[in-house]
């Protein structure tokens, strides 16, 4: 005779495998003294242009490298290679986000001890990447001025999962009548206290402030490791 | 969009538990936080696909939605948010990023038969 159904408690995090790898990566990055920054945004918000500019400038003073996720093409990696920083492509096929295991595999044979900054460009998508920890120290969410001020309200989860927001393509702000104070208010609504930078990769406006911020965070992390 | 891969992880996880315990699963109970980045309806549909052709084929996915709870640093109390578009204390209106609950994506229990 069939027994009555019964409930047994399990309590298992569904993403435990990803979180486990992400923790190992974070530890590995910490031990190597490399500061890892990931970038998330919708497609076309200027992640690659922003990253190309950052790699080019940072390379003068720091050892930098980048991993770039893309569904199908290697175009972004080719563009970023123009910065002369080491760049690796992660082609995700049809997968809409990067996972920690992909980052781990892509790091094979890279000597992290030889790096100051590692950038990870996620697949252009404001939904799925929010669930996956990649072991990064800092997650940037980019919002181009052409996208509209209400993006944070439409995608609160990803804005909440990020540490810093960046308005990109600010050279176009006037043409598209971007209301920066409305966008800022929306960001503060979904993620109170979030740092926000305004940048134009084209003109370089706002870049020094952001680079200063990154340098300070790297120094902070190394100091913490030394103690 | 990534609900199918999440659903496959849930099926794998439940199946491992079932094999270890030598039981048959009728239902999987899941806690789903409002900040998990997962859509409930889409996850339920994906679960049907993911469990097809597995011993969990006839099983159900029972989802308990968990609202976001923040801690208000002014009032020193926990406060449940009615929307994830406004991280403010419902009492005093102070903004807070101190998240107490709402990121859950956790299998909490299995309804089983021996």
XYZ file of C-alpha atoms in Angstrom:
341
model
C 0.000 0.000 0.000
C 1.211 3.507 -0.885
C 2.217 5.598 2.075
C 0.798 9.045 2.701
C 2.824 11.862 1.159
C 5.042 13.665 3.646
C 7.076 16.832 3.598
C 10.809 16.762 4.180
C 12.833 19.888 4.727
C 15.882 20.406 2.489
C 16.883 24.112 2.267
C 19.182 24.147 -0.752
C 20.180 27.245 -2.659
C 19.451 26.579 -6.336
C 22.441 28.624 -7.480
C 24.778 27.054 -4.932
C 27.102 25.706 -7.606
C 27.520 29.138 -9.199
C 27.860 30.822 -5.823
C 30.437 28.255 -4.759
C 32.591 28.914 -7.839
C 32.089 32.680 -7.447
C 33.374 32.490 -3.864
C 36.431 30.545 -5.004
C 37.054 33.126 -7.743
C 36.729 36.015 -5.286
C 39.287 34.353 -3.039
C 41.600 33.743 -5.998
C 41.295 37.407 -7.115
C 41.950 38.609 -3.577
C 45.050 36.477 -3.190
C 46.379 37.691 -6.524
C 45.660 41.323 -5.601
C 43.633 41.927 -8.751
C 40.562 44.166 -8.615
C 37.752 42.739 -10.721
C 35.065 44.910 -12.269
C 32.089 43.520 -14.175
C 29.869 45.477 -16.542
C 26.188 44.882 -17.141
C 23.758 46.857 -19.289
C 21.214 46.535 -22.061
C 22.578 45.880 -25.567
C 23.908 49.015 -27.208
C 24.415 51.114 -24.109
C 28.109 51.492 -24.798
C 29.846 48.853 -22.669
C 32.477 48.085 -25.260
C 33.258 51.717 -26.138
C 33.488 52.522 -22.424
C 35.746 49.547 -21.794
C 37.989 50.278 -24.771
C 38.536 53.785 -23.449
C 39.170 52.600 -19.895
C 41.628 49.898 -20.940
C 43.519 52.355 -23.132
C 43.905 54.925 -20.344
C 44.509 52.513 -17.463
C 47.144 50.621 -19.434
C 49.504 53.553 -19.055
C 49.718 53.054 -15.293
C 48.273 49.625 -14.537
C 48.342 46.053 -15.768
C 44.872 45.420 -17.165
C 42.990 42.666 -18.960
C 39.425 41.948 -20.022
C 37.036 39.065 -20.541
C 34.145 39.787 -22.814
C 30.931 37.803 -23.119
C 28.984 37.764 -26.342
C 26.297 35.471 -27.726
C 27.762 34.842 -31.136
C 30.419 37.211 -32.410
C 33.983 38.109 -31.551
C 33.493 41.727 -32.616
C 33.763 43.116 -29.101
C 37.002 41.267 -28.387
C 38.444 42.554 -31.665
C 37.424 46.117 -30.777
C 38.874 45.827 -27.293
C 42.108 44.400 -28.693
C 42.744 47.859 -30.138
C 43.488 48.968 -26.577
C 46.472 46.517 -26.685
C 45.364 45.035 -23.368
C 45.036 41.227 -23.197
C 41.430 40.386 -24.076
C 39.601 37.087 -24.110
C 36.242 36.313 -25.618
C 33.650 34.136 -23.907
C 31.143 33.105 -26.562
C 28.019 32.043 -24.707
C 26.138 30.622 -27.702
C 22.502 31.135 -26.860
C 23.029 31.709 -23.153
C 21.839 35.148 -22.077
C 24.350 35.761 -19.267
C 27.782 34.832 -17.949
C 28.167 32.322 -15.127
C 31.029 31.962 -12.683
C 32.159 28.675 -14.266
C 32.644 30.407 -17.633
C 34.806 33.049 -16.011
C 36.801 30.357 -14.234
C 37.421 28.431 -17.460
C 38.452 31.593 -19.286
C 41.101 32.381 -16.703
C 43.088 29.232 -17.498
C 46.752 29.995 -18.017
C 46.312 33.667 -17.160
C 48.634 34.717 -14.372
C 46.373 36.864 -12.199
C 49.358 37.934 -10.109
C 50.477 39.928 -13.134
C 47.289 42.019 -13.157
C 45.964 45.078 -11.331
C 42.529 45.236 -12.947
C 40.439 42.616 -14.675
C 37.246 43.704 -16.437
C 34.422 41.322 -17.267
C 31.925 42.531 -19.839
C 28.674 40.614 -19.460
C 26.256 39.827 -22.284
C 24.038 42.825 -23.069
C 20.965 42.007 -20.978
C 19.328 43.774 -18.045
C 17.518 40.718 -16.709
C 19.433 37.450 -16.425
C 22.927 38.597 -15.324
C 21.470 39.878 -12.050
C 21.152 36.356 -10.599
C 24.768 35.296 -11.171
C 27.645 36.255 -8.936
C 30.874 36.223 -10.957
C 33.199 36.786 -8.012
C 33.722 40.407 -9.014
C 34.662 43.156 -6.542
C 32.529 45.748 -8.227
C 29.541 45.474 -10.538
C 28.846 48.422 -12.810
C 25.484 48.933 -14.443
C 25.602 51.200 -17.481
C 22.707 53.339 -18.605
C 23.097 55.356 -21.785
C 21.367 58.719 -21.960
C 19.511 57.558 -25.075
C 17.704 54.799 -23.155
C 15.435 56.960 -21.026
C 15.492 57.950 -17.381
C 13.103 55.219 -16.215
C 15.349 52.216 -16.940
C 16.120 51.732 -13.213
C 12.388 51.462 -12.452
C 11.871 49.002 -15.303
C 14.799 46.804 -14.262
C 15.113 47.328 -10.494
C 16.644 43.906 -9.863
C 19.776 44.466 -11.939
C 20.239 48.001 -10.596
C 19.900 46.583 -7.114
C 22.489 43.889 -7.778
C 25.044 46.474 -8.976
C 27.407 48.614 -6.897
C 27.874 51.600 -9.186
C 25.795 53.111 -11.998
C 27.278 54.929 -14.973
C 25.472 57.229 -17.367
C 27.129 56.724 -20.744
C 27.086 58.681 -24.032
C 26.647 61.922 -22.107
C 27.817 63.815 -25.208
C 24.339 63.012 -26.585
C 22.470 64.117 -23.440
C 21.364 67.459 -24.797
C 20.219 66.088 -28.145
C 17.970 63.502 -26.464
C 16.943 65.866 -23.628
C 18.219 63.471 -20.969
C 16.915 64.453 -17.536
C 19.848 63.508 -15.304
C 18.142 64.457 -12.058
C 15.135 62.246 -12.867
C 17.452 59.349 -13.721
C 19.388 59.892 -10.495
C 16.181 59.936 -8.460
C 15.105 56.651 -10.069
C 18.441 55.034 -9.247
C 18.254 56.225 -5.646
C 14.707 54.809 -5.414
C 15.774 51.282 -6.359
C 19.243 51.376 -4.817
C 19.632 54.083 -2.144
C 23.182 55.343 -1.743
C 24.482 54.037 -5.056
C 27.475 55.887 -6.551
C 26.739 57.310 -9.990
C 29.208 58.596 -12.610
C 28.492 60.404 -15.877
C 30.813 59.558 -18.726
C 31.336 60.083 -22.421
C 33.678 57.520 -23.941
C 33.766 59.691 -27.052
C 34.939 62.958 -25.485
C 36.467 61.484 -22.325
C 34.295 63.706 -20.121
C 33.859 62.271 -16.624
C 36.496 59.594 -17.177
C 39.127 61.011 -14.760
C 36.690 60.981 -11.823
C 35.762 57.382 -12.470
C 39.375 56.263 -12.908
C 40.276 57.966 -9.656
C 37.469 56.046 -7.969
C 38.768 52.741 -9.398
C 42.332 53.471 -8.304
C 41.102 54.217 -4.780
C 39.145 50.957 -4.658
C 42.184 48.963 -5.806
C 44.355 50.590 -3.124
C 41.651 49.945 -0.529
C 41.438 46.278 -1.432
C 45.218 45.774 -1.345
C 45.428 47.491 2.006
C 42.737 45.173 3.382
C 44.590 42.119 2.024
C 47.870 43.310 3.584
C 46.317 43.481 7.037
C 14.881 34.111 -20.078
C 17.201 32.048 -17.908
C 14.345 30.314 -16.085
C 14.887 27.070 -17.995
C 18.445 26.651 -16.754
C 17.255 27.490 -13.225
C 14.457 24.921 -13.564
C 16.978 22.298 -14.692
C 19.078 23.019 -11.612
C 16.004 22.591 -9.418
C 15.159 19.241 -11.043
C 18.774 18.027 -10.651
C 18.880 19.093 -7.041
C 15.549 17.448 -6.192
C 16.449 14.283 -8.049
C 19.707 13.919 -6.122
C 17.841 14.296 -2.847
C 15.218 11.763 -3.956
C 17.843 9.192 -4.936
C 19.761 9.627 -1.678
C 16.610 9.166 0.359
C 15.024 6.513 -1.856
C 11.764 8.396 -2.226
C 9.471 9.545 -5.001
C 8.819 13.285 -5.272
C 5.283 14.659 -5.595
C 6.188 18.304 -5.238
C 9.163 20.611 -4.838
C 8.702 23.624 -2.580
C 10.667 26.718 -3.510
C 11.151 30.138 -1.940
C 11.411 32.829 -4.594
C 12.512 36.333 -3.596
C 11.225 39.393 -5.407
C 14.878 40.280 -6.111
C 15.885 36.839 -7.390
C 15.536 37.985 -10.985
C 13.274 35.018 -11.744
C 9.725 35.219 -13.078
C 7.377 32.810 -11.284
C 5.099 31.911 -14.223
C 8.046 31.380 -16.513
C 9.759 29.184 -13.932
C 6.676 26.987 -13.530
C 6.413 26.512 -17.303
C 10.148 25.790 -17.488
C 9.861 23.255 -14.670
C 7.407 21.218 -16.707
C 9.886 21.119 -19.563
C 12.873 20.416 -17.354
C 11.181 17.575 -15.461
C 9.825 15.898 -18.578
C 11.592 12.572 -19.184
C 12.832 12.481 -15.588
C 11.429 10.687 -12.528
C 10.008 14.079 -11.511
C 7.730 14.188 -14.547
C 4.454 14.203 -12.602
C 5.705 16.434 -9.817
C 4.618 20.007 -9.093
C 6.673 23.076 -8.326
C 5.133 24.946 -5.388
C 6.436 28.492 -5.186
C 6.302 30.718 -2.144
C 6.987 34.299 -3.189
C 9.076 36.283 -0.732
C 8.677 40.062 -0.730
C 11.686 42.284 -0.118
C 12.226 43.215 3.511
C 14.590 46.063 4.336
C 15.944 47.216 7.666
C 15.258 50.874 8.389
C 18.305 52.422 10.042
C 16.195 55.280 11.415
C 13.272 53.344 12.952
C 15.444 50.260 13.668
C 12.716 47.976 12.349
C 12.299 45.592 9.453
C 9.950 46.803 6.779
C 8.324 44.892 3.936
C 8.364 46.666 0.571
C 5.181 46.804 -1.473
C 7.245 47.436 -4.614
C 10.887 46.847 -5.558
C 10.866 50.224 -7.281
C 11.083 52.118 -4.009
C 13.514 51.086 -1.263
C 12.073 53.253 1.509
C 10.795 52.645 5.027
C 6.986 52.545 5.054
C 6.955 54.295 8.451
C 9.372 57.200 8.077
C 10.155 57.208 4.366
C 13.922 56.944 4.873
C 15.724 55.157 2.030
C 17.570 51.941 2.890
C 19.666 49.411 0.993
C 19.883 47.038 3.950
C 18.170 44.003 2.464
C 17.041 41.432 5.019
C 15.068 39.144 2.688
C 14.039 39.004 -0.950
C 16.953 37.448 -2.833
C 15.906 33.836 -2.089
C 16.077 31.152 -4.735
C 15.951 28.157 -2.473
C 14.425 24.692 -2.446
C 12.953 24.505 1.048
C 11.148 21.170 1.138
C 10.161 18.113 -0.849
C 6.761 16.454 -0.731
C 7.603 12.779 -1.038
C 6.231 9.259 -0.971
C 8.261 6.203 -0.044
